Amino acid sequence: MRAFAEEGHITGLHRDGREHRTPVKSAAKARNFNTDPLVQGMQRVALETYLAEKVDHHAAPVMHAVRSGTWPLAPERLQVLRRTLAWQLVRTQMFRSWNAQIGAYLAPVVWAHEIISLYQRRLGRTLTKEEGVAIFWDAYHRAPDPQLFNDDRWHLRAPIHGLSFAMDYLEAPERHLILVQAETPCLILGDTGVVIRRTSGTYSIAPPLLGAATELFAPLSPTHLLISTRTPERYQDGVLTAALARQANKGAAAWCQNAVYRLTSMRSPRYLRLAPEPPAIPAPRIAAAPSTSRGQGSGARRPVLKDPELLALLSQFSTPASDT
């Protein structure tokens, strides 16, 4: 955010229509956002420490180098940049909000499947397909409020799981990182940092729902836009055009949680509009019917998490409170 600041301040446009200068250290900030509520000491801030030491510490000099004219980057620095972008997809309030919405939609489904398992254990047999569907719908409509099963640490595990999907997305062999630049400031920055844009011109939601044909826009400064794309030939001239800046800025406005930010000396784009409420995931259509398939599908492939420090964090965030 410092790249979008002047004299330590950044100008934000908020969803309530207010626009005012804010110290960078106070913008897009939430107290105890990554704090483990069930432990004390250094473990309490284990995720925040990891992000500071393993992500931000390595990302800062790479991003500074790009802003200063170093491009293309060496392979190891490109990998740092990809990992930084992946984390930015999952470490925000927007991602947390989307996960909460998905959880609320899926909770009755999970409850219904648990009830089916309970019936089968009590009956000592497998339910017929028709029985299973009937019980599913009855349990689905009688499911208790998801808040009754609130997990105080889910918001800490979710970004770690989401990171694996984001890295798969950004490391796909056909995907390239492209840098385009403008001579004068023209980019704003949303409080999510990055934006996923579909080829249709609409803006996608976060991992693990990332389409292969989408592009990631990451404003690194008011004049530098980093793009992850499968069609690098579209940006070979390296020029950040007014039309491309408009796409990035409209994406920042569509994707932000509460505000977008700009240089105070830069005029706010006339087309910039923020909806009264942050974007929400549409309610899914839940269907259940007797299966006509004899075999079981393999299901979606879940990326494998290999980082031992992240695995240790997941273990901490999965341990019952009485054992911590």
PDB file of C-alpha atoms in Angstrom:
ATOM      1  CA  MET A   1       0.000   0.000   0.000  1.00  0.00           C
ATOM      2  CA  ARG A   2       2.954   2.347   0.507  1.00  0.00           C
ATOM      3  CA  ALA A   3       3.373   2.485  -3.272  1.00  0.00           C
ATOM      4  CA  PHE A   4      -0.068   4.129  -3.429  1.00  0.00           C
ATOM      5  CA  ALA A   5       0.636   6.583  -0.609  1.00  0.00           C
ATOM      6  CA  GLU A   6       1.991  10.109  -0.425  1.00  0.00           C
ATOM      7  CA  GLU A   7       3.503  11.473   2.783  1.00  0.00           C
ATOM      8  CA  GLY A   8       2.423   8.326   4.582  1.00  0.00           C
ATOM      9  CA  HIS A   9      -1.244   8.720   3.662  1.00  0.00           C
ATOM     10  CA  ILE A  10      -3.529   7.065   1.148  1.00  0.00           C
ATOM     11  CA  THR A  11      -6.942   8.248  -0.056  1.00  0.00           C
ATOM     12  CA  GLY A  12      -9.742   5.721   0.282  1.00  0.00           C
ATOM     13  CA  LEU A  13     -13.203   5.571  -1.237  1.00  0.00           C
ATOM     14  CA  HIS A  14     -15.512   3.554   1.009  1.00  0.00           C
ATOM     15  CA  ARG A  15     -18.774   1.739   0.329  1.00  0.00           C
ATOM     16  CA  ASP A  16     -20.775   4.317   2.242  1.00  0.00           C
ATOM     17  CA  GLY A  17     -19.606   6.943  -0.273  1.00  0.00           C
ATOM     18  CA  ARG A  18     -17.101   8.638   2.027  1.00  0.00           C
ATOM     19  CA  GLU A  19     -13.671   9.493   0.643  1.00  0.00           C
ATOM     20  CA  HIS A  20     -10.854  10.593   2.921  1.00  0.00           C
ATOM     21  CA  ARG A  21      -7.113  10.355   3.524  1.00  0.00           C
ATOM     22  CA  THR A  22      -5.953   7.632   5.877  1.00  0.00           C
ATOM     23  CA  PRO A  23      -2.509   6.778   7.283  1.00  0.00           C
ATOM     24  CA  VAL A  24      -1.194   3.715   5.462  1.00  0.00           C
ATOM     25  CA  LYS A  25      -0.703   1.897   8.765  1.00  0.00           C
ATOM     26  CA  SER A  26      -4.440   2.215   9.485  1.00  0.00           C
ATOM     27  CA  ALA A  27      -5.867   1.373   6.060  1.00  0.00           C
ATOM     28  CA  ALA A  28      -7.483  -2.024   5.397  1.00  0.00           C
ATOM     29  CA  LYS A  29      -6.499  -3.132   8.877  1.00  0.00           C
ATOM     30  CA  ALA A  30      -8.303  -5.351  11.395  1.00  0.00           C
ATOM     31  CA  ARG A  31      -7.128  -6.086  14.932  1.00  0.00           C
ATOM     32  CA  ASN A  32      -6.326  -9.739  15.725  1.00  0.00           C
ATOM     33  CA  PHE A  33      -7.307 -10.787  12.201  1.00  0.00           C
ATOM     34  CA  ASN A  34      -4.926 -13.797  12.161  1.00  0.00           C
ATOM     35  CA  THR A  35      -4.901 -14.469  15.901  1.00  0.00           C
ATOM     36  CA  ASP A  36      -5.592 -17.944  17.263  1.00  0.00           C
ATOM     37  CA  PRO A  37      -8.322 -17.415  19.875  1.00  0.00           C
ATOM     38  CA  LEU A  38      -7.663 -20.669  21.749  1.00  0.00           C
ATOM     39  CA  VAL A  39      -3.979 -20.399  22.751  1.00  0.00           C
ATOM     40  CA  GLN A  40      -1.593 -17.950  24.364  1.00  0.00           C
ATOM     41  CA  GLY A  41       1.981 -16.777  23.846  1.00  0.00           C
ATOM     42  CA  MET A  42       3.720 -16.925  20.474  1.00  0.00           C
ATOM     43  CA  GLN A  43       1.382 -19.652  19.265  1.00  0.00           C
ATOM     44  CA  ARG A  44      -1.408 -17.097  19.433  1.00  0.00           C
ATOM     45  CA  VAL A  45       0.167 -15.140  16.557  1.00  0.00           C
ATOM     46  CA  ALA A  46       1.715 -18.115  14.760  1.00  0.00           C
ATOM     47  CA  LEU A  47      -0.009 -17.430  11.432  1.00  0.00           C
ATOM     48  CA  GLU A  48       0.790 -13.710  11.525  1.00  0.00           C
ATOM     49  CA  THR A  49       4.429 -14.532  12.286  1.00  0.00           C
ATOM     50  CA  TYR A  50       4.556 -16.993   9.403  1.00  0.00           C
ATOM     51  CA  LEU A  51       3.138 -14.435   6.974  1.00  0.00           C
ATOM     52  CA  ALA A  52       5.580 -11.766   8.137  1.00  0.00           C
ATOM     53  CA  GLU A  53       8.690 -13.955   8.047  1.00  0.00           C
ATOM     54  CA  LYS A  54       7.978 -16.391   5.224  1.00  0.00           C
ATOM     55  CA  VAL A  55       5.858 -14.330   2.846  1.00  0.00           C
ATOM     56  CA  ASP A  56       6.113 -10.557   3.284  1.00  0.00           C
ATOM     57  CA  HIS A  57       9.829 -10.546   4.169  1.00  0.00           C
ATOM     58  CA  HIS A  58      10.659 -12.228   0.859  1.00  0.00           C
ATOM     59  CA  ALA A  59       8.034 -10.435  -1.209  1.00  0.00           C
ATOM     60  CA  ALA A  60       8.956  -6.849  -0.306  1.00  0.00           C
ATOM     61  CA  PRO A  61      12.369  -6.699  -2.062  1.00  0.00           C
ATOM     62  CA  VAL A  62      11.000  -8.491  -5.142  1.00  0.00           C
ATOM     63  CA  MET A  63       8.092  -6.067  -5.499  1.00  0.00           C
ATOM     64  CA  HIS A  64      10.437  -3.131  -4.936  1.00  0.00           C
ATOM     65  CA  ALA A  65      12.715  -4.436  -7.676  1.00  0.00           C
ATOM     66  CA  VAL A  66       9.817  -4.722 -10.117  1.00  0.00           C
ATOM     67  CA  ARG A  67       8.666  -1.171  -9.366  1.00  0.00           C
ATOM     68  CA  SER A  68      12.244   0.024  -9.849  1.00  0.00           C
ATOM     69  CA  GLY A  69      12.487  -1.434 -13.363  1.00  0.00           C
ATOM     70  CA  THR A  70      13.773  -4.979 -12.874  1.00  0.00           C
ATOM     71  CA  TRP A  71      11.861  -7.140 -15.329  1.00  0.00           C
ATOM     72  CA  PRO A  72      11.817  -9.964 -16.287  1.00  0.00           C
ATOM     73  CA  LEU A  73      12.737 -11.610 -12.997  1.00  0.00           C
ATOM     74  CA  ALA A  74      14.929 -14.621 -12.336  1.00  0.00           C
ATOM     75  CA  PRO A  75      12.923 -17.878 -11.901  1.00  0.00           C
ATOM     76  CA  GLU A  76      13.352 -17.993  -8.123  1.00  0.00           C
ATOM     77  CA  ARG A  77      12.090 -14.412  -7.789  1.00  0.00           C
ATOM     78  CA  LEU A  78       9.149 -15.158 -10.060  1.00  0.00           C
ATOM     79  CA  GLN A  79       8.238 -18.002  -7.727  1.00  0.00           C
ATOM     80  CA  VAL A  80       8.334 -15.628  -4.742  1.00  0.00           C
ATOM     81  CA  LEU A  81       5.976 -13.351  -6.634  1.00  0.00           C
ATOM     82  CA  ARG A  82       3.579 -16.194  -7.463  1.00  0.00           C
ATOM     83  CA  ARG A  83       3.484 -17.296  -3.838  1.00  0.00           C
ATOM     84  CA  THR A  84       2.843 -13.721  -2.743  1.00  0.00           C
ATOM     85  CA  LEU A  85      -0.075 -13.419  -5.160  1.00  0.00           C
ATOM     86  CA  ALA A  86      -1.456 -16.764  -3.994  1.00  0.00           C
ATOM     87  CA  TRP A  87      -1.400 -15.623  -0.385  1.00  0.00           C
ATOM     88  CA  GLN A  88      -3.062 -12.356  -1.347  1.00  0.00           C
ATOM     89  CA  LEU A  89      -5.955 -14.351  -2.759  1.00  0.00           C
ATOM     90  CA  VAL A  90      -6.626 -16.038   0.585  1.00  0.00           C
ATOM     91  CA  ARG A  91      -5.474 -13.721   3.388  1.00  0.00           C
ATOM     92  CA  THR A  92      -8.171 -11.043   3.118  1.00  0.00           C
ATOM     93  CA  GLN A  93     -11.496 -10.259   4.751  1.00  0.00           C
ATOM     94  CA  MET A  94     -13.175 -10.897   1.409  1.00  0.00           C
ATOM     95  CA  PHE A  95     -11.915 -14.488   1.263  1.00  0.00           C
ATOM     96  CA  ARG A  96     -13.008 -15.018   4.868  1.00  0.00           C
ATOM     97  CA  SER A  97     -16.461 -13.647   4.102  1.00  0.00           C
ATOM     98  CA  TRP A  98     -16.846 -15.943   1.081  1.00  0.00           C
ATOM     99  CA  ASN A  99     -15.802 -18.952   3.150  1.00  0.00           C
ATOM    100  CA  ALA A 100     -18.394 -18.113   5.779  1.00  0.00           C
ATOM    101  CA  GLN A 101     -21.073 -17.932   3.085  1.00  0.00           C
ATOM    102  CA  ILE A 102     -20.006 -21.269   1.579  1.00  0.00           C
ATOM    103  CA  GLY A 103     -20.022 -22.826   5.037  1.00  0.00           C
ATOM    104  CA  ALA A 104     -23.559 -21.611   5.674  1.00  0.00           C
ATOM    105  CA  TYR A 105     -24.734 -23.106   2.361  1.00  0.00           C
ATOM    106  CA  LEU A 106     -22.974 -26.430   2.873  1.00  0.00           C
ATOM    107  CA  ALA A 107     -23.804 -26.941   6.555  1.00  0.00           C
ATOM    108  CA  PRO A 108     -27.299 -28.399   5.915  1.00  0.00           C
ATOM    109  CA  VAL A 109     -25.848 -30.716   3.256  1.00  0.00           C
ATOM    110  CA  VAL A 110     -23.156 -32.008   5.628  1.00  0.00           C
ATOM    111  CA  TRP A 111     -25.769 -32.405   8.356  1.00  0.00           C
ATOM    112  CA  ALA A 112     -28.023 -34.434   6.033  1.00  0.00           C
ATOM    113  CA  HIS A 113     -25.176 -36.785   5.085  1.00  0.00           C
ATOM    114  CA  GLU A 114     -24.384 -37.312   8.769  1.00  0.00           C
ATOM    115  CA  ILE A 115     -28.017 -38.205   9.436  1.00  0.00           C
ATOM    116  CA  ILE A 116     -27.949 -40.749   6.575  1.00  0.00           C
ATOM    117  CA  SER A 117     -24.856 -42.360   8.121  1.00  0.00           C
ATOM    118  CA  LEU A 118     -26.574 -42.434  11.514  1.00  0.00           C
ATOM    119  CA  TYR A 119     -29.626 -44.216  10.075  1.00  0.00           C
ATOM    120  CA  GLN A 120     -27.419 -46.805   8.371  1.00  0.00           C
ATOM    121  CA  ARG A 121     -25.489 -47.517  11.583  1.00  0.00           C
ATOM    122  CA  ARG A 122     -28.706 -47.943  13.579  1.00  0.00           C
ATOM    123  CA  LEU A 123     -30.360 -50.141  10.948  1.00  0.00           C
ATOM    124  CA  GLY A 124     -27.228 -52.146  10.338  1.00  0.00           C
ATOM    125  CA  ARG A 125     -27.631 -51.934   6.596  1.00  0.00           C
ATOM    126  CA  THR A 126     -27.117 -49.634   3.624  1.00  0.00           C
ATOM    127  CA  LEU A 127     -30.127 -47.531   2.746  1.00  0.00           C
ATOM    128  CA  THR A 128     -31.654 -47.903  -0.666  1.00  0.00           C
ATOM    129  CA  LYS A 129     -31.136 -44.978  -3.000  1.00  0.00           C
ATOM    130  CA  GLU A 130     -34.745 -43.898  -2.603  1.00  0.00           C
ATOM    131  CA  GLU A 131     -34.534 -44.096   1.206  1.00  0.00           C
ATOM    132  CA  GLY A 132     -31.290 -42.123   1.188  1.00  0.00           C
ATOM    133  CA  VAL A 133     -32.759 -39.319  -0.918  1.00  0.00           C
ATOM    134  CA  ALA A 134     -35.896 -39.114   1.231  1.00  0.00           C
ATOM    135  CA  ILE A 135     -33.887 -38.937   4.449  1.00  0.00           C
ATOM    136  CA  PHE A 136     -31.484 -36.436   2.891  1.00  0.00           C
ATOM    137  CA  TRP A 137     -34.245 -33.963   2.091  1.00  0.00           C
ATOM    138  CA  ASP A 138     -35.944 -34.396   5.451  1.00  0.00           C
ATOM    139  CA  ALA A 139     -32.667 -33.815   7.310  1.00  0.00           C
ATOM    140  CA  TYR A 140     -31.662 -30.964   4.996  1.00  0.00           C
ATOM    141  CA  HIS A 141     -34.842 -29.025   5.754  1.00  0.00           C
ATOM    142  CA  ARG A 142     -34.569 -29.738   9.490  1.00  0.00           C
ATOM    143  CA  ALA A 143     -30.865 -28.866   9.785  1.00  0.00           C
ATOM    144  CA  PRO A 144     -30.020 -26.666  12.794  1.00  0.00           C
ATOM    145  CA  ASP A 145     -28.577 -23.177  12.536  1.00  0.00           C
ATOM    146  CA  PRO A 146     -24.920 -23.458  11.358  1.00  0.00           C
ATOM    147  CA  GLN A 147     -23.973 -20.991  14.102  1.00  0.00           C
ATOM    148  CA  LEU A 148     -24.590 -23.757  16.642  1.00  0.00           C
ATOM    149  CA  PHE A 149     -21.553 -25.567  15.244  1.00  0.00           C
ATOM    150  CA  ASN A 150     -19.284 -22.561  14.939  1.00  0.00           C
ATOM    151  CA  ASP A 151     -15.578 -23.433  14.630  1.00  0.00           C
ATOM    152  CA  ASP A 152     -13.447 -20.681  16.147  1.00  0.00           C
ATOM    153  CA  ARG A 153     -10.428 -21.690  14.062  1.00  0.00           C
ATOM    154  CA  TRP A 154     -11.959 -22.373  10.662  1.00  0.00           C
ATOM    155  CA  HIS A 155     -10.998 -18.880   9.478  1.00  0.00           C
ATOM    156  CA  LEU A 156      -7.336 -19.747  10.198  1.00  0.00           C
ATOM    157  CA  ARG A 157      -7.366 -23.117   8.408  1.00  0.00           C
ATOM    158  CA  ALA A 158      -9.287 -21.935   5.344  1.00  0.00           C
ATOM    159  CA  PRO A 159      -6.565 -19.690   3.858  1.00  0.00           C
ATOM    160  CA  ILE A 160      -3.956 -22.427   4.269  1.00  0.00           C
ATOM    161  CA  HIS A 161      -6.156 -24.896   2.375  1.00  0.00           C
ATOM    162  CA  GLY A 162      -7.036 -22.212  -0.169  1.00  0.00           C
ATOM    163  CA  LEU A 163      -3.358 -21.437  -0.751  1.00  0.00           C
ATOM    164  CA  SER A 164      -2.845 -24.871  -2.333  1.00  0.00           C
ATOM    165  CA  PHE A 165      -5.571 -24.188  -4.902  1.00  0.00           C
ATOM    166  CA  ALA A 166      -4.214 -20.701  -5.565  1.00  0.00           C
ATOM    167  CA  MET A 167      -0.681 -22.019  -6.147  1.00  0.00           C
ATOM    168  CA  ASP A 168      -1.987 -24.685  -8.533  1.00  0.00           C
ATOM    169  CA  TYR A 169      -3.786 -21.916 -10.409  1.00  0.00           C
ATOM    170  CA  LEU A 170      -0.772 -19.615 -10.676  1.00  0.00           C
ATOM    171  CA  GLU A 171       1.797 -22.362 -11.381  1.00  0.00           C
ATOM    172  CA  ALA A 172      -0.113 -23.946 -14.275  1.00  0.00           C
ATOM    173  CA  PRO A 173       2.353 -24.468 -17.176  1.00  0.00           C
ATOM    174  CA  GLU A 174       0.238 -22.454 -19.616  1.00  0.00           C
ATOM    175  CA  ARG A 175       0.005 -19.448 -17.260  1.00  0.00           C
ATOM    176  CA  HIS A 176       2.452 -16.515 -17.500  1.00  0.00           C
ATOM    177  CA  LEU A 177       3.202 -13.438 -15.396  1.00  0.00           C
ATOM    178  CA  ILE A 178       3.226 -10.262 -17.475  1.00  0.00           C
ATOM    179  CA  LEU A 179       4.076  -6.729 -16.371  1.00  0.00           C
ATOM    180  CA  VAL A 180       2.533  -3.685 -18.056  1.00  0.00           C
ATOM    181  CA  GLN A 181       3.375  -0.079 -17.201  1.00  0.00           C
ATOM    182  CA  ALA A 182       2.022   3.428 -17.683  1.00  0.00           C
ATOM    183  CA  GLU A 183       3.897   6.727 -17.663  1.00  0.00           C
ATOM    184  CA  THR A 184       1.447   8.457 -15.322  1.00  0.00           C
ATOM    185  CA  PRO A 185      -0.501   7.131 -12.295  1.00  0.00           C
ATOM    186  CA  CYS A 186      -3.771   5.473 -13.335  1.00  0.00           C
ATOM    187  CA  LEU A 187      -4.306   2.474 -11.057  1.00  0.00           C
ATOM    188  CA  ILE A 188      -6.223   2.193  -7.801  1.00  0.00           C
ATOM    189  CA  LEU A 189      -5.810  -0.549  -5.193  1.00  0.00           C
ATOM    190  CA  GLY A 190      -8.642  -2.517  -3.633  1.00  0.00           C
ATOM    191  CA  ASP A 191      -8.432  -3.723  -0.041  1.00  0.00           C
ATOM    192  CA  THR A 192      -8.167  -7.261  -1.446  1.00  0.00           C
ATOM    193  CA  GLY A 193      -4.958  -6.347  -3.282  1.00  0.00           C
ATOM    194  CA  VAL A 194      -5.648  -8.561  -6.309  1.00  0.00           C
ATOM    195  CA  VAL A 195      -8.576  -9.232  -8.648  1.00  0.00           C
ATOM    196  CA  ILE A 196      -9.630 -12.281 -10.667  1.00  0.00           C
ATOM    197  CA  ARG A 197     -11.274 -11.359 -13.978  1.00  0.00           C
ATOM    198  CA  ARG A 198     -13.176 -13.712 -16.269  1.00  0.00           C
ATOM    199  CA  THR A 199     -12.865 -13.500 -20.042  1.00  0.00           C
ATOM    200  CA  SER A 200     -16.509 -12.364 -20.071  1.00  0.00           C
ATOM    201  CA  GLY A 201     -15.460  -9.200 -18.269  1.00  0.00           C
ATOM    202  CA  THR A 202     -17.023 -10.173 -14.941  1.00  0.00           C
ATOM    203  CA  TYR A 203     -15.018 -10.789 -11.791  1.00  0.00           C
ATOM    204  CA  SER A 204     -14.593 -14.247 -10.321  1.00  0.00           C
ATOM    205  CA  ILE A 205     -14.574 -15.318  -6.687  1.00  0.00           C
ATOM    206  CA  ALA A 206     -11.587 -16.664  -4.802  1.00  0.00           C
ATOM    207  CA  PRO A 207      -9.985 -20.151  -4.552  1.00  0.00           C
ATOM    208  CA  PRO A 208     -10.783 -22.936  -4.906  1.00  0.00           C
ATOM    209  CA  LEU A 209     -13.250 -21.601  -7.503  1.00  0.00           C
ATOM    210  CA  LEU A 210     -10.685 -20.237  -9.966  1.00  0.00           C
ATOM    211  CA  GLY A 211     -11.422 -20.829 -13.634  1.00  0.00           C
ATOM    212  CA  ALA A 212      -8.601 -21.738 -15.981  1.00  0.00           C
ATOM    213  CA  ALA A 213      -9.517 -18.960 -18.423  1.00  0.00           C
ATOM    214  CA  THR A 214      -9.484 -16.176 -15.824  1.00  0.00           C
ATOM    215  CA  GLU A 215      -6.780 -13.551 -15.392  1.00  0.00           C
ATOM    216  CA  LEU A 216      -5.339 -12.204 -12.173  1.00  0.00           C
ATOM    217  CA  PHE A 217      -4.718  -8.446 -11.955  1.00  0.00           C
ATOM    218  CA  ALA A 218      -2.318  -7.241  -9.269  1.00  0.00           C
ATOM    219  CA  PRO A 219      -1.592  -3.489  -9.107  1.00  0.00           C
ATOM    220  CA  LEU A 220       1.940  -3.136  -7.720  1.00  0.00           C
ATOM    221  CA  SER A 221       1.904   0.656  -7.943  1.00  0.00           C
ATOM    222  CA  PRO A 222      -0.228   3.363  -9.602  1.00  0.00           C
ATOM    223  CA  THR A 223       1.784   2.721 -12.786  1.00  0.00           C
ATOM    224  CA  HIS A 224       2.615  -1.023 -12.608  1.00  0.00           C
ATOM    225  CA  LEU A 225       0.105  -3.798 -13.223  1.00  0.00           C
ATOM    226  CA  LEU A 226       1.074  -7.457 -12.906  1.00  0.00           C
ATOM    227  CA  ILE A 227      -1.111  -9.916 -14.831  1.00  0.00           C
ATOM    228  CA  SER A 228      -1.279 -13.694 -14.614  1.00  0.00           C
ATOM    229  CA  THR A 229      -2.656 -14.876 -17.946  1.00  0.00           C
ATOM    230  CA  ARG A 230      -2.770 -17.746 -20.433  1.00  0.00           C
ATOM    231  CA  THR A 231      -2.591 -15.285 -23.367  1.00  0.00           C
ATOM    232  CA  PRO A 232       0.635 -13.311 -22.825  1.00  0.00           C
ATOM    233  CA  GLU A 233       0.681 -12.223 -26.469  1.00  0.00           C
ATOM    234  CA  ARG A 234      -2.105  -9.737 -25.643  1.00  0.00           C
ATOM    235  CA  TYR A 235       0.327  -7.735 -23.501  1.00  0.00           C
ATOM    236  CA  GLN A 236       3.632  -8.134 -25.337  1.00  0.00           C
ATOM    237  CA  ASP A 237       4.120  -4.389 -25.790  1.00  0.00           C
ATOM    238  CA  GLY A 238       4.205  -3.973 -21.991  1.00  0.00           C
ATOM    239  CA  VAL A 239       1.978  -0.892 -22.133  1.00  0.00           C
ATOM    240  CA  LEU A 240      -0.664  -0.251 -19.488  1.00  0.00           C
ATOM    241  CA  THR A 241      -3.337   1.341 -21.653  1.00  0.00           C
ATOM    242  CA  ALA A 242      -6.239   3.441 -20.387  1.00  0.00           C
ATOM    243  CA  ALA A 243      -8.636   0.628 -21.307  1.00  0.00           C
ATOM    244  CA  LEU A 244      -6.615  -1.950 -19.370  1.00  0.00           C
ATOM    245  CA  ALA A 245      -6.326   0.365 -16.362  1.00  0.00           C
ATOM    246  CA  ARG A 246     -10.092   0.818 -16.469  1.00  0.00           C
ATOM    247  CA  GLN A 247     -10.570  -2.974 -16.382  1.00  0.00           C
ATOM    248  CA  ALA A 248      -8.234  -3.305 -13.403  1.00  0.00           C
ATOM    249  CA  ASN A 249      -9.839  -0.404 -11.531  1.00  0.00           C
ATOM    250  CA  LYS A 250     -13.379  -1.619 -12.127  1.00  0.00           C
ATOM    251  CA  GLY A 251     -12.263  -5.034 -10.887  1.00  0.00           C
ATOM    252  CA  ALA A 252     -10.814  -3.517  -7.714  1.00  0.00           C
ATOM    253  CA  ALA A 253     -14.119  -1.739  -7.095  1.00  0.00           C
ATOM    254  CA  ALA A 254     -16.136  -4.900  -7.784  1.00  0.00           C
ATOM    255  CA  TRP A 255     -13.929  -7.155  -5.642  1.00  0.00           C
ATOM    256  CA  CYS A 256     -13.128  -5.005  -2.615  1.00  0.00           C
ATOM    257  CA  GLN A 257     -14.584  -5.659   0.819  1.00  0.00           C
ATOM    258  CA  ASN A 258     -14.911  -2.095   2.110  1.00  0.00           C
ATOM    259  CA  ALA A 259     -12.753   0.379   0.165  1.00  0.00           C
ATOM    260  CA  VAL A 260     -10.443   1.165  -2.742  1.00  0.00           C
ATOM    261  CA  TYR A 261      -7.372   3.394  -2.429  1.00  0.00           C
ATOM    262  CA  ARG A 262      -5.437   5.805  -4.639  1.00  0.00           C
ATOM    263  CA  LEU A 263      -2.757   8.435  -4.585  1.00  0.00           C
ATOM    264  CA  THR A 264      -4.173  11.643  -3.132  1.00  0.00           C
ATOM    265  CA  SER A 265      -2.761  13.622  -6.064  1.00  0.00           C
ATOM    266  CA  MET A 266      -4.416  11.275  -8.578  1.00  0.00           C
ATOM    267  CA  ARG A 267      -7.936  12.145  -9.651  1.00  0.00           C
ATOM    268  CA  SER A 268     -10.515   9.510  -8.813  1.00  0.00           C
ATOM    269  CA  PRO A 269     -11.687   7.795 -12.031  1.00  0.00           C
ATOM    270  CA  ARG A 270     -15.104   9.142 -13.037  1.00  0.00           C
ATOM    271  CA  TYR A 271     -16.421   5.642 -13.770  1.00  0.00           C
ATOM    272  CA  LEU A 272     -15.504   4.359 -10.295  1.00  0.00           C
ATOM    273  CA  ARG A 273     -18.540   3.100  -8.397  1.00  0.00           C
ATOM    274  CA  LEU A 274     -18.780   0.952  -5.281  1.00  0.00           C
ATOM    275  CA  ALA A 275     -21.936  -1.027  -4.596  1.00  0.00           C
ATOM    276  CA  PRO A 276     -23.515  -0.496  -1.160  1.00  0.00           C
ATOM    277  CA  GLU A 277     -22.599  -4.062  -0.119  1.00  0.00           C
ATOM    278  CA  PRO A 278     -19.578  -6.325  -0.788  1.00  0.00           C
ATOM    279  CA  PRO A 279     -20.030  -9.066  -3.409  1.00  0.00           C
ATOM    280  CA  ALA A 280     -21.710 -12.242  -2.203  1.00  0.00           C
ATOM    281  CA  ILE A 281     -21.760 -15.814  -3.429  1.00  0.00           C
ATOM    282  CA  PRO A 282     -25.149 -16.667  -4.963  1.00  0.00           C
ATOM    283  CA  ALA A 283     -27.044 -19.387  -3.116  1.00  0.00           C
ATOM    284  CA  PRO A 284     -26.401 -22.706  -4.860  1.00  0.00           C
ATOM    285  CA  ARG A 285     -29.119 -24.976  -6.193  1.00  0.00           C
ATOM    286  CA  ILE A 286     -29.008 -28.121  -4.065  1.00  0.00           C
ATOM    287  CA  ALA A 287     -30.168 -31.294  -5.833  1.00  0.00           C
ATOM    288  CA  ALA A 288     -30.525 -34.871  -4.587  1.00  0.00           C
ATOM    289  CA  ALA A 289     -31.891 -37.777  -6.576  1.00  0.00           C
ATOM    290  CA  PRO A 290     -31.296 -41.554  -6.808  1.00  0.00           C
ATOM    291  CA  SER A 291     -28.085 -42.143  -8.698  1.00  0.00           C
ATOM    292  CA  THR A 292     -28.195 -44.095 -11.936  1.00  0.00           C
ATOM    293  CA  SER A 293     -24.421 -44.602 -11.933  1.00  0.00           C
ATOM    294  CA  ARG A 294     -22.969 -47.877 -10.707  1.00  0.00           C
ATOM    295  CA  GLY A 295     -19.521 -46.591  -9.938  1.00  0.00           C
ATOM    296  CA  GLN A 296     -18.318 -43.844  -7.668  1.00  0.00           C
ATOM    297  CA  GLY A 297     -16.592 -40.847  -9.193  1.00  0.00           C
ATOM    298  CA  SER A 298     -13.084 -39.966  -8.153  1.00  0.00           C
ATOM    299  CA  GLY A 299     -14.146 -36.479  -7.050  1.00  0.00           C
ATOM    300  CA  ALA A 300     -12.225 -33.263  -7.445  1.00  0.00           C
ATOM    301  CA  ARG A 301      -8.488 -33.440  -6.930  1.00  0.00           C
ATOM    302  CA  ARG A 302      -7.328 -31.596  -3.842  1.00  0.00           C
ATOM    303  CA  PRO A 303      -3.829 -30.096  -4.071  1.00  0.00           C
ATOM    304  CA  VAL A 304      -1.336 -31.596  -1.646  1.00  0.00           C
ATOM    305  CA  LEU A 305       0.103 -29.263   1.000  1.00  0.00           C
ATOM    306  CA  LYS A 306       3.802 -30.038   1.537  1.00  0.00           C
ATOM    307  CA  ASP A 307       5.158 -27.056   3.504  1.00  0.00           C
ATOM    308  CA  PRO A 308       6.046 -28.506   6.956  1.00  0.00           C
ATOM    309  CA  GLU A 309       5.504 -25.158   8.699  1.00  0.00           C
ATOM    310  CA  LEU A 310       2.038 -24.767   7.208  1.00  0.00           C
ATOM    311  CA  LEU A 311       1.253 -28.386   8.087  1.00  0.00           C
ATOM    312  CA  ALA A 312       2.287 -27.594  11.669  1.00  0.00           C
ATOM    313  CA  LEU A 313      -0.020 -24.565  11.672  1.00  0.00           C
ATOM    314  CA  LEU A 314      -2.886 -26.689  10.397  1.00  0.00           C
ATOM    315  CA  SER A 315      -2.200 -29.156  13.185  1.00  0.00           C
ATOM    316  CA  GLN A 316      -2.321 -26.335  15.759  1.00  0.00           C
ATOM    317  CA  PHE A 317      -5.555 -24.945  14.315  1.00  0.00           C
ATOM    318  CA  SER A 318      -7.132 -28.425  14.300  1.00  0.00           C
ATOM    319  CA  THR A 319      -6.259 -29.360  17.892  1.00  0.00           C
ATOM    320  CA  PRO A 320      -9.173 -29.275  20.361  1.00  0.00           C
ATOM    321  CA  ALA A 321      -8.960 -26.381  22.812  1.00  0.00           C
ATOM    322  CA  SER A 322      -8.598 -28.761  25.781  1.00  0.00           C
ATOM    323  CA  ASP A 323      -5.377 -30.155  24.250  1.00  0.00           C
ATOM    324  CA  THR A 324      -3.620 -26.851  23.514  1.00  0.00           C
TER     325      THR A 324
END
